[in-house]
Tab-separated table of C-alpha atoms and ligand atoms in Angstrom:
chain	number	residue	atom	x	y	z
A	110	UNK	CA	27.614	0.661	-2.237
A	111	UNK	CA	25.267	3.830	-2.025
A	112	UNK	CA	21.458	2.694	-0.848
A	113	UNK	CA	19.256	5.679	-0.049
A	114	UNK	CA	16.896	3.367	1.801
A	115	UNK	CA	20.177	2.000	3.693
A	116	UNK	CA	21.208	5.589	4.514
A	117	UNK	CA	17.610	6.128	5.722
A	118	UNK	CA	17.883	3.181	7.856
A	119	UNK	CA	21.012	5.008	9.560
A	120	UNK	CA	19.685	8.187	9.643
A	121	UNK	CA	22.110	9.630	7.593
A	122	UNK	CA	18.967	10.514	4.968
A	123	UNK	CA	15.406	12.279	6.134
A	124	UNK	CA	12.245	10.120	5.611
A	125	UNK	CA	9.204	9.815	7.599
A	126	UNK	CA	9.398	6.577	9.651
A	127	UNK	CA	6.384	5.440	10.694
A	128	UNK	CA	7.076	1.864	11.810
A	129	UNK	CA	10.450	-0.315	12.912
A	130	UNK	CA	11.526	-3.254	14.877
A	131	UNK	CA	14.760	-5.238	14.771
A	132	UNK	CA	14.198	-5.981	11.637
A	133	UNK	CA	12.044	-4.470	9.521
A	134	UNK	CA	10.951	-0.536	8.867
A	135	UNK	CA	8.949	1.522	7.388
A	136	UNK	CA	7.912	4.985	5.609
A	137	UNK	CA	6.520	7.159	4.170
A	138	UNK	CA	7.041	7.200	-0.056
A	139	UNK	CA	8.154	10.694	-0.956
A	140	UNK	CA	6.400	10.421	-4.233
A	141	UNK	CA	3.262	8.664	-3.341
A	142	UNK	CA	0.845	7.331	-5.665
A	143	UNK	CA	-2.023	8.155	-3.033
A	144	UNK	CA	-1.412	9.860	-0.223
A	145	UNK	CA	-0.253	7.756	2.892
A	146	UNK	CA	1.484	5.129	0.516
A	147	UNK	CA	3.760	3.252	2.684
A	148	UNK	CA	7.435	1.698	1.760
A	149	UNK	CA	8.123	-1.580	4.070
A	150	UNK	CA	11.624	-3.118	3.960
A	151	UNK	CA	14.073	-5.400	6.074
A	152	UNK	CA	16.874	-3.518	7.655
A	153	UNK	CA	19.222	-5.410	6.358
A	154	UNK	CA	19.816	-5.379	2.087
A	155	UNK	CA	18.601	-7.473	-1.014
A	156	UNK	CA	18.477	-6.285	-3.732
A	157	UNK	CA	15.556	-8.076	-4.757
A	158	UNK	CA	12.259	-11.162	-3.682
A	159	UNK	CA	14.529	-13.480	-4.600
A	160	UNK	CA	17.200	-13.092	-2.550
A	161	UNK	CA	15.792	-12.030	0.569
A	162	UNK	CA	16.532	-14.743	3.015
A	163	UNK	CA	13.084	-16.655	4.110
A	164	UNK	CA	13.210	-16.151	7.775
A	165	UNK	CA	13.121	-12.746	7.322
A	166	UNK	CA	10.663	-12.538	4.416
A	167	UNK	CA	8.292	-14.489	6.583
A	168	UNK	CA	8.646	-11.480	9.082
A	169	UNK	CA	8.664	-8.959	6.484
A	170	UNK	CA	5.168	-10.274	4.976
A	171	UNK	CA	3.506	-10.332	8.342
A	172	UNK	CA	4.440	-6.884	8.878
A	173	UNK	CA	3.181	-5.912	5.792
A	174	UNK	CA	-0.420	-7.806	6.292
A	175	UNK	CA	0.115	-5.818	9.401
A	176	UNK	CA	0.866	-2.488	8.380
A	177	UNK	CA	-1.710	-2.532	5.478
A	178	UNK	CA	-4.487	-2.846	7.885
A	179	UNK	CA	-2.944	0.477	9.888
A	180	UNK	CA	-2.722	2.322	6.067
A	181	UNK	CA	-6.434	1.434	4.947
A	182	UNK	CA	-7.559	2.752	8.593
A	183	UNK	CA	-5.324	5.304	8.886
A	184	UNK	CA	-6.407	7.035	5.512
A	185	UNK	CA	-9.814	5.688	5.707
A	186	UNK	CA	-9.249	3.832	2.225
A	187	UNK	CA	-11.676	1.553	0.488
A	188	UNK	CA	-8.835	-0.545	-0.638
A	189	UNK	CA	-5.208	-0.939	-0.955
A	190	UNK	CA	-2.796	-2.376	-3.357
A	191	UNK	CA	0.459	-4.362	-1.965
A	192	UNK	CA	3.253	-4.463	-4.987
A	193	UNK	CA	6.838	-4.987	-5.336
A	194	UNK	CA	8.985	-3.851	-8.430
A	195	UNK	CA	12.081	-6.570	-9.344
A	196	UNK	CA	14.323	-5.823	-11.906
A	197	UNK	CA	14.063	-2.647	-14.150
A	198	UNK	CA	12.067	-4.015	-16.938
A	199	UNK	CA	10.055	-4.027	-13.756
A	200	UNK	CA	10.210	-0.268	-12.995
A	201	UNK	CA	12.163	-1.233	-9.887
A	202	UNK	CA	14.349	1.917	-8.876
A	203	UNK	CA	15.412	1.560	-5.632
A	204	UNK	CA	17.738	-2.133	-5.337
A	205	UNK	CA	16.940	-2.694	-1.809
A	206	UNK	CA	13.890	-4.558	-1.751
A	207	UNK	CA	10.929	-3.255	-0.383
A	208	UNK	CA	6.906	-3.888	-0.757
A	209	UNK	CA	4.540	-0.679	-1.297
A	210	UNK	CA	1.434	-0.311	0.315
A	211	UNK	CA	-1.034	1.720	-1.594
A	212	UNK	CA	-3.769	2.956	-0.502
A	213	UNK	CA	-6.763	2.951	-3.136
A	214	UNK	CA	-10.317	4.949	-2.978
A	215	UNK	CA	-13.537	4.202	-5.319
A	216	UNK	CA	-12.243	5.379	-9.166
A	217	UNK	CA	-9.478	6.904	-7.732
A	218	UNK	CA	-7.215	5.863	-11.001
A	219	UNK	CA	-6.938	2.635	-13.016
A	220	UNK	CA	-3.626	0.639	-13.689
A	221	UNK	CA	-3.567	1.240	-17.106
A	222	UNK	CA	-2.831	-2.547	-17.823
A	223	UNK	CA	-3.593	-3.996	-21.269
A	224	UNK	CA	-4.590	-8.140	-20.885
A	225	UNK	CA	-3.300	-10.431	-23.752
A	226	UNK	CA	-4.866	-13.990	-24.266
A	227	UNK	CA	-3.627	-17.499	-24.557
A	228	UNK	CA	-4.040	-20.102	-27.617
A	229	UNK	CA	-4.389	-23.544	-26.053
A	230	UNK	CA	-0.695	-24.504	-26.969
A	231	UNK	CA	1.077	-21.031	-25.448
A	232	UNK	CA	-0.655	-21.883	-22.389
A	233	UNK	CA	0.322	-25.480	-22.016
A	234	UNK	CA	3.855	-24.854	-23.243
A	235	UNK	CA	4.149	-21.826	-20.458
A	236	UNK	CA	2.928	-24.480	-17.743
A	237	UNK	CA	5.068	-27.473	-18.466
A	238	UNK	CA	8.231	-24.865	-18.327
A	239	UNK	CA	6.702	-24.096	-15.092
A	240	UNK	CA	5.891	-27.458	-14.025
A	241	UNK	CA	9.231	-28.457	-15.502
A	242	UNK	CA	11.692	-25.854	-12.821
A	243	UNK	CA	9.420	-26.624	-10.296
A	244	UNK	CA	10.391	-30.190	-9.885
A	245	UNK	CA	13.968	-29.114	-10.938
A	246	UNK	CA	14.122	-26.450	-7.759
A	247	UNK	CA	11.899	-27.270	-4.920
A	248	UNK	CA	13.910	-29.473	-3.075
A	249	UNK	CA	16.384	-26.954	-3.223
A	250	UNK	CA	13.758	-23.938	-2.181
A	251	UNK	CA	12.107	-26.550	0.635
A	252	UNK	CA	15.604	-27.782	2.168
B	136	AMP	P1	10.578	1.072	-6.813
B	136	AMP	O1	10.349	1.745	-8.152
B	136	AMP	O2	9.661	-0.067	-6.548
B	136	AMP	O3	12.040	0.761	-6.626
B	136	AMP	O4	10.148	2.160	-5.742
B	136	AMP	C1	10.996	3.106	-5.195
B	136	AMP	C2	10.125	4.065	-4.427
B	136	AMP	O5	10.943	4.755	-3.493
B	136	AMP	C3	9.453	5.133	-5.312
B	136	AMP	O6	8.027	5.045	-5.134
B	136	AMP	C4	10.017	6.447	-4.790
B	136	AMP	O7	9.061	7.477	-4.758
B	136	AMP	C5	10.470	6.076	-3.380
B	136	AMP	N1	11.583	6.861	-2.850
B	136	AMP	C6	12.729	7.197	-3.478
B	136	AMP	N2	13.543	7.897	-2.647
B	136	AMP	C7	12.889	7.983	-1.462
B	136	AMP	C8	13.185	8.593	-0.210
B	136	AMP	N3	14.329	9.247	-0.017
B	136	AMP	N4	12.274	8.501	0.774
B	136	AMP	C9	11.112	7.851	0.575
B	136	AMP	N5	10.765	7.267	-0.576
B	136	AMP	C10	11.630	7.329	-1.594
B	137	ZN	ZN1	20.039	-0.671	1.124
C-alpha cells in the first residue's frame, strides 16, 4: 500500500519534520493554508478518526493541544484552527489520518461555509437517530 505520509515517516520522502516521539510526528504542510500550518499524525496507519486505536488517539490529541500552542507562538498567530478531513466527500486526500493545525490572523480569510436551519421535527428526528446509536454502541466504544 503506497502512503506518502508513511514514506515520510521512513524517510524515504522529503518533508520538514518539526516534531516526533515514539509515536507520533509532525510537519510541515507543503501546501499550507497559512504559512506554518502543521500536519500531526501517529506513526503507525489509519486511515481515518474512526479507526485510530484510543490509546494512541489520546496521545495524538495531547500532542496536538501541544503543538498548537508551539504554532500560534511560533508564527505569532491570533488564532488557529485544528481540523481533520474523513472520507472524500470530506476533502480528505491523504488516507493516513492526520489533524491540521492552522494558524489564523485577524481577516486573514473566511471558511466560506453556508449555515442551513432546522424545522422543529428535522431536529428532533436527527437527535433520536443520535440518541438511538448511542445507546446501541457505547458499551461497545466504553468496553
Ligand atoms: P487532507 O486533505 O486532510 O487529506 O490533507 C492532506 C494534506 O497533506 C494537504 O493539506 C496537502 O497539502 C498535504 N500534503 C500532501 N503531500 C504532502 C507532503 N509530501 N508533505 C507535506 N504535506 C503534504
Ligand atoms: Zn501511511
Amino acid at each position: 500500500m503506497e502512503c506518502i505520509f508513511c514514506d515520510i515517516i521512513k524517510r524515504e520522502a522529503p518533508s520538514e519534520i518539526v516534531y516526533e516521539d515514539e509515536d507520533i510526528i509532525a510537519f510541515l504542510d507543503i501546501n499550507p493554508i497559512n504559512y506554518g500550518h502543521l500536519l500531526v499524525l501517529t506513526k503507525l496507519h489509519f486511515d481515518n478518526f474512526l479507526t485510530v486505536p484510543k490509546d494512541l488517539l489520546h496521545k495524538l490529541i495531547s500532542k496536538v493541544q501541544f503543538l498548537a500552542g508551539i504554532v500560534k507562538r511560533s508564527t505569532n498567530a491570533d488564532g488557529f484552527n485544528t481540523m481533520s478531513n474523513n472520507g472524500t466527500a470530506a476533502g480528505q486526500r491523504i488516507f493516513h489520518f492526520h489533524f491540521h493545525i492552522i494558524p489564523r490572523f485577524e481577516n486573514d480569510f473566511k471558511f466560506n461555509l453556508i449555515s442551513k436551519s432546522y424545522d422543529d421535527n428535522h431536529l428532533k428526528n436527527i437527535s433520536s437517530k443520535m440518541k438511538e446509536f448511542i445507546e446501541k454502541y457505547q458499551g461497545q466504544f466504553d468496553g
